[in-house]
Each structure stands twice: as structure tokens, then as C-alpha cells.
Coordinates of C-alpha atoms in Angstrom, one line a residue:
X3 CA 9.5 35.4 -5.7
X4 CA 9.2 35.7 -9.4
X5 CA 5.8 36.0 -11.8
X6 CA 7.4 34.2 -15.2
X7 CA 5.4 33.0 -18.4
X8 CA 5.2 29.9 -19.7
X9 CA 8.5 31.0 -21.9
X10 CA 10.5 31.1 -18.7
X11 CA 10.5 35.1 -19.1
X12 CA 10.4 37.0 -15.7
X13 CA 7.9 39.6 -16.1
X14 CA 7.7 40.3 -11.9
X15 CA 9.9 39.8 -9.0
X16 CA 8.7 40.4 -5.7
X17 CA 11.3 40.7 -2.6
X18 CA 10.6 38.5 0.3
X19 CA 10.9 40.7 3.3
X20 CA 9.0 38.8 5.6
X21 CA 9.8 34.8 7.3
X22 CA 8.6 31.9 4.9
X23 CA 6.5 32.8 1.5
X24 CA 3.3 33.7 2.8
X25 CA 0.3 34.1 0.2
X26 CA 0.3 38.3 -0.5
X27 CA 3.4 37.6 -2.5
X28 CA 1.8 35.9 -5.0
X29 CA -1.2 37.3 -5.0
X30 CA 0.7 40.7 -5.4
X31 CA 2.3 39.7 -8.2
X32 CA -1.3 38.2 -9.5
X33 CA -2.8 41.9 -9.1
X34 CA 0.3 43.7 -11.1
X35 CA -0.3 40.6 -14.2
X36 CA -4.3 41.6 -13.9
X37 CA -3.5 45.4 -14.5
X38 CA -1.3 45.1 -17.9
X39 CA -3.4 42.5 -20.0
X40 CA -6.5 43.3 -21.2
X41 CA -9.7 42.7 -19.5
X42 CA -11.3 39.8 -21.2
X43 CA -7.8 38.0 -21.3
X44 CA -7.9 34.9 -19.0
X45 CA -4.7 33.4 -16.7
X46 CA -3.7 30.3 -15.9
X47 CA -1.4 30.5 -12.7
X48 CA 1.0 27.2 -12.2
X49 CA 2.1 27.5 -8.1
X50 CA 3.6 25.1 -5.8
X51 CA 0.3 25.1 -3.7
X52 CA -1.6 26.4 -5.9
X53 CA -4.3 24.1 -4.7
X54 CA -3.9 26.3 -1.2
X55 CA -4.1 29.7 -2.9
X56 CA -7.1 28.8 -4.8
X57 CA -8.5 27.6 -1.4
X58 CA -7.5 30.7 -0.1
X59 CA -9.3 33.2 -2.7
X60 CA -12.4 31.3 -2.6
X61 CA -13.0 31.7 0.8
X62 CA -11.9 35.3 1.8
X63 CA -11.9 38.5 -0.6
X64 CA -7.7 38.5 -0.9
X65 CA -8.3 39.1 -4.7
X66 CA -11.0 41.3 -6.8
X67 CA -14.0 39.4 -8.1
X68 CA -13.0 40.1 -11.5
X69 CA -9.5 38.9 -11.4
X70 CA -10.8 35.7 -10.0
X71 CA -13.5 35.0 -12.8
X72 CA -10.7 35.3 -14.7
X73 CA -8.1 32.8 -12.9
X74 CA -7.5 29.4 -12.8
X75 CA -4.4 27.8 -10.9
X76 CA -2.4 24.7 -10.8
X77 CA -0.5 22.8 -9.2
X78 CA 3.6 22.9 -10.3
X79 CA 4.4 19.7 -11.7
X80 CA 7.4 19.0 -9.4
X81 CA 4.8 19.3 -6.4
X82 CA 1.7 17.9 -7.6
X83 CA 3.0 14.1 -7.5
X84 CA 3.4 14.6 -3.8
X85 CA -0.1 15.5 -3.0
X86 CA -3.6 13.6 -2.4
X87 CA -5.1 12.1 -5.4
X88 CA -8.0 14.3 -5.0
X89 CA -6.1 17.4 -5.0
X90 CA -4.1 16.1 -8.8
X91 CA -7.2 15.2 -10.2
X92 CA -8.4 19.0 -10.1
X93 CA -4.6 21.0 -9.5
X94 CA -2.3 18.7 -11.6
X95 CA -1.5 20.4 -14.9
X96 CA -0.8 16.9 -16.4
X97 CA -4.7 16.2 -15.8
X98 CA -6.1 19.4 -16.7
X99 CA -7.1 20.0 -19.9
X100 CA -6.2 23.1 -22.1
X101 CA -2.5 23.0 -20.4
X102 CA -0.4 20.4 -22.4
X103 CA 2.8 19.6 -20.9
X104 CA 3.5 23.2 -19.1
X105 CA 4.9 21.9 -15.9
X106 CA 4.9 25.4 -13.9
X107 CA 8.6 25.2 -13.0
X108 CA 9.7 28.6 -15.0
X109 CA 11.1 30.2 -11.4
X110 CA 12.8 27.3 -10.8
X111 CA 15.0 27.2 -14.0
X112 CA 15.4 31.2 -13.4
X113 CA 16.2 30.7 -10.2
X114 CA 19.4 28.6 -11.4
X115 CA 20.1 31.4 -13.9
X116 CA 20.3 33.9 -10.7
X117 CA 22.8 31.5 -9.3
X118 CA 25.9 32.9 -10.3
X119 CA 25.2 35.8 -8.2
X120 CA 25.5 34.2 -4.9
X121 CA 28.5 34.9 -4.2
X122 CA 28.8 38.5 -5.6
X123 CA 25.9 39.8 -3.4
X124 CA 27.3 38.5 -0.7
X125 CA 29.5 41.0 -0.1
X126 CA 26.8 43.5 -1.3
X127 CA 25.0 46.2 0.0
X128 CA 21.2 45.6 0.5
X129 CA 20.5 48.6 -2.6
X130 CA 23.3 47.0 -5.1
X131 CA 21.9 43.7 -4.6
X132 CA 18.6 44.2 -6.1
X133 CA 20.5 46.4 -8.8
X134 CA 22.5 43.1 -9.7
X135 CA 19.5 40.9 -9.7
X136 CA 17.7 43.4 -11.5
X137 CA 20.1 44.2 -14.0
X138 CA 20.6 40.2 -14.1
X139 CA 16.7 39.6 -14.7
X140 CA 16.8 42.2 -17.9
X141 CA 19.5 40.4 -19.5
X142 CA 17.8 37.2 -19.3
X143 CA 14.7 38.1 -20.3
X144 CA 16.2 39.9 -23.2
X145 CA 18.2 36.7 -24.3
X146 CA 15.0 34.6 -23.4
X147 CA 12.9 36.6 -26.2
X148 CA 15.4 36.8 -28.5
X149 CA 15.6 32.6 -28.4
X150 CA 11.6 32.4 -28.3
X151 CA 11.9 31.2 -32.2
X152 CA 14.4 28.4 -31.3
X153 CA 12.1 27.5 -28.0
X154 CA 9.3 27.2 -29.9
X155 CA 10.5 25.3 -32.8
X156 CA 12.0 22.7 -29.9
X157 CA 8.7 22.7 -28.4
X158 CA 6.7 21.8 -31.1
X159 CA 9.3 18.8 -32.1
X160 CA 9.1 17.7 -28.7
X161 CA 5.7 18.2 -27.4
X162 CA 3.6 18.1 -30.2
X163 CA 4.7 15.8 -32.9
X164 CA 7.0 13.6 -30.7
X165 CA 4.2 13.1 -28.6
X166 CA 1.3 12.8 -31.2
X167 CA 3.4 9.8 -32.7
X168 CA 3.7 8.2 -29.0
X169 CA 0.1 8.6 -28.4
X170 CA -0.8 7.0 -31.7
X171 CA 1.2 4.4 -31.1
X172 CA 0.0 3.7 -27.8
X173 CA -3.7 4.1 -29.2
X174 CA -3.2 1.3 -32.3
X175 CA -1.5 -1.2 -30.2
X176 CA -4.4 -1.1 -27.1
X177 CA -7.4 -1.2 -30.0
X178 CA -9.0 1.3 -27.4
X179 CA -11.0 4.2 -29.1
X180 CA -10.3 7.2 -27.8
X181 CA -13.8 8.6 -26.7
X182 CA -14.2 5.3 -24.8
X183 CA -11.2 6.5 -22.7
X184 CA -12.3 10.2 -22.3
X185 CA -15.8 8.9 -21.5
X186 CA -14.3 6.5 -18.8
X187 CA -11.8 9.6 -17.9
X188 CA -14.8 11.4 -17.5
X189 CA -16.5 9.0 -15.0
X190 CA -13.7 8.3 -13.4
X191 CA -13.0 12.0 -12.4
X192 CA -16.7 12.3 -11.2
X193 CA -16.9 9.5 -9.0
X194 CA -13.4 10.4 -7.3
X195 CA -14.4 14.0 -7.0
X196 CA -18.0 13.4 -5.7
X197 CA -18.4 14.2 -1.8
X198 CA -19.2 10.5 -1.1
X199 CA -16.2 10.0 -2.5
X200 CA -14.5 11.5 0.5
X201 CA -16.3 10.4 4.1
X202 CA -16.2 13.8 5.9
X203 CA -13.7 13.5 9.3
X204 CA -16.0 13.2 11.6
X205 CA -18.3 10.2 10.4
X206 CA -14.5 8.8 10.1
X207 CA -13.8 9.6 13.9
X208 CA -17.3 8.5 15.1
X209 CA -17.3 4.9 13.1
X210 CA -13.6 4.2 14.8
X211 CA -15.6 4.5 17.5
X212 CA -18.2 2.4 16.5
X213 CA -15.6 -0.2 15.7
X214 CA -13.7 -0.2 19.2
X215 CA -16.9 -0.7 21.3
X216 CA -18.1 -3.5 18.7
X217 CA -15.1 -5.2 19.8
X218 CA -15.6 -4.8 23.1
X219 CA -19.1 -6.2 22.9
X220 CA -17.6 -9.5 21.2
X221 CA -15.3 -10.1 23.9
X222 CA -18.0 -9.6 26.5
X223 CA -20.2 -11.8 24.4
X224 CA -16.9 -14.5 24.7
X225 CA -16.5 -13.6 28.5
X226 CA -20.2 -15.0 29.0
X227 CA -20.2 -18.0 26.7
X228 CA -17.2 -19.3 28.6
X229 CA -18.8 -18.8 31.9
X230 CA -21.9 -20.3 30.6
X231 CA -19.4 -23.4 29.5
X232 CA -18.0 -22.9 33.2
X233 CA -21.1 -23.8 34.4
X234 CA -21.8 -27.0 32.4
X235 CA -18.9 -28.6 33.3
X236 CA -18.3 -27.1 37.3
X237 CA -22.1 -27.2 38.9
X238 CA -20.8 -26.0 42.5
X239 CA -19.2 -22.7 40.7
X240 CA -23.0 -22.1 39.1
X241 CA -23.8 -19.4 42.3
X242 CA -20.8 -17.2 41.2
X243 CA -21.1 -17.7 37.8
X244 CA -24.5 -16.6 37.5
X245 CA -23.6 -13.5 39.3
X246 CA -20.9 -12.8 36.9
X247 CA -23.1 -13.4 33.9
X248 CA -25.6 -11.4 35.4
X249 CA -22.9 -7.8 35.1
X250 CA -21.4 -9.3 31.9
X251 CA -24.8 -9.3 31.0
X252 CA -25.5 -5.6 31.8
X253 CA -22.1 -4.5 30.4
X254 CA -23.2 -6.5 27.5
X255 CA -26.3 -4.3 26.6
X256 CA -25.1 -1.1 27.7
X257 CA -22.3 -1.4 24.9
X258 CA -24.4 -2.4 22.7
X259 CA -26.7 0.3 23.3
X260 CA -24.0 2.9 23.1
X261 CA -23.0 1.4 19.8
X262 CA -26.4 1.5 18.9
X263 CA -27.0 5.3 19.6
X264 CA -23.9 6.3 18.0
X265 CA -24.1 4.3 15.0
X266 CA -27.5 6.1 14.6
X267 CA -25.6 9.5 14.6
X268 CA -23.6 8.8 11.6
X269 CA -27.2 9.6 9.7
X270 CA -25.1 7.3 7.0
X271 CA -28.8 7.2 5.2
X272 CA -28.7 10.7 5.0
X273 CA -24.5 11.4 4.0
X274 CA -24.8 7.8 2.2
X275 CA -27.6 6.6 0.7
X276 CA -26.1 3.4 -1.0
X277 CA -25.9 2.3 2.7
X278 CA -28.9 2.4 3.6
X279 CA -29.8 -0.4 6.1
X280 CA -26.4 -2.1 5.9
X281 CA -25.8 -3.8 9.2
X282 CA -22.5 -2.5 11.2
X283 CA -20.4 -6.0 10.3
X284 CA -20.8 -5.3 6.4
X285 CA -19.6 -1.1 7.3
X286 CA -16.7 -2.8 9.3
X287 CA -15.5 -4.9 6.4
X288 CA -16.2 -2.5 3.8
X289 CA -14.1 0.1 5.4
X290 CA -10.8 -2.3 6.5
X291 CA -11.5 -4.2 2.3
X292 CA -10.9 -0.4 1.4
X293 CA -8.3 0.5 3.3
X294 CA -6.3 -3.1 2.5
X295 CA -6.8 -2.4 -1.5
X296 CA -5.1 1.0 -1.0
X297 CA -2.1 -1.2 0.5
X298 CA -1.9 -3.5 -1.8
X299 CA -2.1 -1.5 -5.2
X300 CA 0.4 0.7 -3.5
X301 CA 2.6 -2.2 -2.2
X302 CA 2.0 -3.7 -5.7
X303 CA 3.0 -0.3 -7.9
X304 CA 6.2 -0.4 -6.0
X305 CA 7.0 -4.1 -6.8
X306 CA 6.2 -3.2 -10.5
X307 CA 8.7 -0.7 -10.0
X308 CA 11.2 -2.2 -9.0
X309 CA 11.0 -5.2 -11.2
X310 CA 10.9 -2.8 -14.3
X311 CA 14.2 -1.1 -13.4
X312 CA 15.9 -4.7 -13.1
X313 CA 14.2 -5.5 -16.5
X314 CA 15.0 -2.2 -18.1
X315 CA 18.7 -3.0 -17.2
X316 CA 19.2 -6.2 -18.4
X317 CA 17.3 -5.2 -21.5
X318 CA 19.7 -2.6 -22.1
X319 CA 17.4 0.2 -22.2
X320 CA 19.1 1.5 -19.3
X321 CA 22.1 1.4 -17.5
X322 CA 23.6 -1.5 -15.9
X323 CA 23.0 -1.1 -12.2
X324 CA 25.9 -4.0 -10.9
X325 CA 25.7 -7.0 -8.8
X326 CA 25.1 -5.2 -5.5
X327 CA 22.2 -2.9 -6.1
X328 CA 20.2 -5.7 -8.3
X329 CA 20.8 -7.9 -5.2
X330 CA 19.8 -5.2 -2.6
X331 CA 16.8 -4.8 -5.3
X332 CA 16.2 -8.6 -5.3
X333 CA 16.0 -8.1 -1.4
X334 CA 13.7 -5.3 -1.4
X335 CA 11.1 -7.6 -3.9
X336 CA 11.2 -10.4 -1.5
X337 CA 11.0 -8.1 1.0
X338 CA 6.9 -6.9 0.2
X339 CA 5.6 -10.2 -0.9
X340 CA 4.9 -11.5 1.9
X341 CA 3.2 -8.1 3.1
X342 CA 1.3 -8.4 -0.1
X343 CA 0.4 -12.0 -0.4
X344 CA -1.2 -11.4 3.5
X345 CA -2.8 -7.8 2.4
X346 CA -4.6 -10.3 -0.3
X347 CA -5.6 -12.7 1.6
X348 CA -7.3 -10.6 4.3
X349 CA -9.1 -8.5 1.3
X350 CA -10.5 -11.4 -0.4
X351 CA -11.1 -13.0 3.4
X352 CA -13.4 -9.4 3.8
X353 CA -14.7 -9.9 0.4
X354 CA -16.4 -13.3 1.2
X355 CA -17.8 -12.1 4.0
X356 CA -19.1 -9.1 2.2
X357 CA -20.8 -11.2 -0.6
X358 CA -21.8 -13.8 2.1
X359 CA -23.7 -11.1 3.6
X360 CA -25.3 -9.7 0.4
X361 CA -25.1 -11.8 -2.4
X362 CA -26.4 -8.7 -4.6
X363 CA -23.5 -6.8 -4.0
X364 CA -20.5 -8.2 -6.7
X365 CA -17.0 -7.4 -5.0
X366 CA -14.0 -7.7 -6.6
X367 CA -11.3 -10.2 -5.6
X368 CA -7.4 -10.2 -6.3
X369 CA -5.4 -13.1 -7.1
X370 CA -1.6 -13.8 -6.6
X371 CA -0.2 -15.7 -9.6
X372 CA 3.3 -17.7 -8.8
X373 CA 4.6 -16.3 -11.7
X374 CA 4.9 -12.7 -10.1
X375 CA 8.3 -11.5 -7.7

């Protein structure tokens, strides 16, 4: 495991000696950084879980109060795609401000300078193989330093003026002031951050429950309606029937009581206030309309996709992709519509209920134009 700056320099390697990358390499390497810089200098540490690390030194004492003060960690860039939205809005660098496009993958592009001694080491003794990296590692770093000019002369062309032109661009053809984005940023950031944001696992566990015996109640409150027709139209089968109304009628409230008792153990009052005296049916739909709009924008984002690499190829922007893969594409569009169009229907089908339910409450529907694949 290597410590590199944002140059791509190595400035620590540390030598695995123990199965998988556990979390005292890093923070190893962390302590050596902390005792060369000066005390009031700050570090920003870019790790492939560094939301786990950061995790980790907030809840045990791994790492001295003053190093910590002075830390903040990310999220490599290659890795933070692939984690919860939650996690990128506070551990992707692309999303936290102060660290520009620095995507944390220095040990990665060192690592494929350290290739070329594969095979050497192989036949190496445990001693000359951490000569050769070692040796290896000071030449690089010495040729890295003695490029920094070039680096940062590319750097600037590409990540500064390139993309202020981009970003002004982008900014005159939306007509969108910029604080008006920040400031929706800004709430945006809060509201997905907040705790309510996040139901904790338990109320999660406890309102499936919720769910499953509110079904049940429904289809013992359709077992007795039928009898109760039964009766109407067979008068000699009353006797029986009445006896078997009689325990659906028993089962009947004892679900509902259950449901009841631990619907009341939720405290959704307490843990969500903006719930307060909603009835179980509006929870139920509120829950499945959120779940369905997390299927359909991602079923959607993947149509978009799709469509834009067909588009991009035809337009020329990229490279022609042949008859086979746009048809296999074509297949894979046709493929999620229907999915979609049926993920629609049911959310807007939740969202009337909703509104029918409270009229106050304004619930936003999605449409399905012809037009789109």
C-alpha cells in the first residue's frame, strides 16, 4: 500500500504482511504524513473506502485527536460511483468542495509504473524485492518531480481553463444563475442528508410487518363478505356460516389489533413528524410510490443511456457501433418499456390514491409521451 500526493509522487509504502488490506495500513501511513508536515497544515486523504475509515476513526481512538481535527477523507473516484447516494453526497470528491477534479487514483497509476517488475521479483529473494521496488519508487518519484512544471502546466489547460469555458457555456445556454443552483445544491444536500431522509432499519422491518398483517386483515375481511353473500343466496347453509363468520370474525380483530399495537410502536410521530396522524393506507402507498420512483428514474437513466450512445453514433461523435450491437441495443430499449410504462402506471395509480386521501398533500405524477423509446 502506497501514501502518494495529489502529483502522483510516492512519499510512503507500507508492505502488506497480513491477508486482505485491513485499516492499520492506512492509518499507519496517515501517522508517518502527520509527523513531517507542520502542525497547523490540514490533509485531505482520497481512499477507496474512505467513507469506512472515516467511520472507523470516529468511533474508536485508531488515530490521535489532533491528527483527526486535522483530516478529512474521500472517497477515490473510481469507487465512489459504486456506492449509496448518501455516502457520494458527503465522500465523493466530485461533490466536495475545495477538491476540484483530484480523483484519488495516484496508487493506481503507480501501481502500473511498478508493473514491469512482476516478473523480475519473481524469482527474487524476499530482501531484494523490496530493494527493487524501492530503488524503483526513488526513480519515479525523482522523474515525477522533475515533470511537476509540465504536470502542472497540463493541469491548468485541462482543468481549469478547459473547464471554466465548459461551465460557461453550460451556464449561458440554461439562463440559470449560478447562486440559484448552489442554493438549490445546498438544499438539496440537506434534505438527502437529514436523518428523516433515511428511515432507520428497524421502523423499515417493523412497517413490512405492518404491511403483511394489513393484508391478511383484507382477505379475512373478503373471507367474511363472501360468507355473508353465501348466506343471502343459500338460507339452509346460514347455521354453518354463521359459525364461520363468527372465528373469521375473531381472527378479524385480533389482526387488526396486532396491527394496531405495532403500528403504535413505530412512534412515527416521534421519528416523523410530517406523519403525524396519517392513516396506515396513505404510509402503505407512500412507501411502495417511493420505492416505484426509484425504479423508474433508474429504469429511465438507463434508457437515456442507451438511446444517447445510438444517437452519439449516428451523429458521428462517436464511433460506429455496426448493425448487430445497434440491433441488440434496439432490443435492450424495447426490452424496459414495458417495465417502465407499468412502473408509471402503478406510481401515478398510488399517487391518486394519495391525493384522494389528502387533497392538501400535492404529489407529483409522471407521464409517458409516445414520442420516447
Amino acid at each position: 500500500m502506497a501514501l502518494v500526493c495529489r502529483h502522483d509522487i510516492p512519499i510512503f509504502v507500507a508492505s502488506i504482511n497480513t491477508p486482505g488490506e485491513q485499516q492499520k495500513f492506512p492509518i499507519a501511513l496517515l501517522e508517518a504524513l502527520f509527523s513531517m508536515v507542520p502542525r497547523e497544515a490540514t490533509i485531505v486523504g482520497l481512499y477507496d473506502v474512505g467513507c469506512v475509515l472515516d467511520r472507523s476513526l470516529s468511533m474508536f481512538d485508531l488515530l490521535h485527536a489532533e491528527y483527526t481535527s486535522r483530516l478529512a477523507l474521500a472517497t477515490s473516484v473510481m469507487h465512489a460511483y459504486g456506492h449509496q447516494w448518501s455516502c457520494q453526497l458527503q465522500y465523493n470528491p466530485r461533490l466536495h468542495a475545495g477538491l476540484g477534479l483530484t480523483d484519488g487514483e495516484g496508487t493506481e497509476r503507480l501501481w502500473s509504473r511498478l508493473r514491469e517488475l512482476i516478473g523480475i521479483e519473481r524469482r527474487s529473494s524476499a530482501a531484494r524485492r523490496l530493494w527493487l521496488l524501492d530503488r524503483q519508487l526513488d526513480s519515479i518519484a525523482a522523474d515525477l518531480r522533475s515533470s511537476l512544471g509540465t504536470w502542472q502546466r497540463h493541469r491548468l489547460h485541462t482543468n481549469v481553463h478547459k473547464k471554466e469555458i465548459e461551465v460557461s457555456q453550460i451556464f449561458s445556454a440554461d439562463k440559470i444563475p449560478s447562486n440559484i443552483l448552489q442554493e438549490q445544491w445546498r438544499l438539496q444536500h440537506k434534505a438527502q442528508t437529514s436523518a428523516r431522509a433515511h428511515a432507520p432499519a428497524r421502523l423499515k422491518r417493523q412497517l413490512s410487518k405492518v404491511l403483511q398483517l394489513q393484508g391478511e386483515i383484507e382477505v379475512v375481511e373478503a373471507s367474511i363478505a363472501s360468507t355473508k353473500t353465501a348466506i343471502r343466496i343459500l338460507p339452509s347453509s346460514s347455521h354453518l356460516a354463521l359459525t364461520i363468520i363468527s372465528t373469521l370474525e375473531k381472527t378479524h380483530n385480533t389482526l387488526k389489533a396486532q396491527a394496531e399495537e405495532l403500528y403504535l410502536s413505530l412512534n412515527l410521530p416521534e421519528e416523523f413528524r410530517d406523519l403525524k396522524g396519517v392513516s396506515l393506507e396513505f404510509l402503505q402507498n407512500l412507501i411502495l410510490a417511493r420505492d416505484l420512483k426509484i425504479i423508474i428514474r433508474r429504469s429511465a437513466v438507463g434508457t437515456f443511456f442507451e438511446w444517447d450512445r445510438l444517437d452519439e453514433a449516428v451523429g458521428g461523435r462517436d464511433a460506429a457501433i455496426g448493425t448487430k450491437l445497434h440491433q441488440i441495443t434496439r432490443n435492450s430499449i424495447s426490452k424496459r418499456k414495458p417495465a417502465l410504462l407499468n412502473n408509471i402506471n402503478k406510481y401515478n395509480m398510488y399517487s391518486r390514491h394519495s391525493h384522494k386521501a389528502y387533497p392538501s398533500v400535492r404529489v407529483k405524477k409522471y407521464a409517458f409521451w409516445e414520442g420516447m423509446p
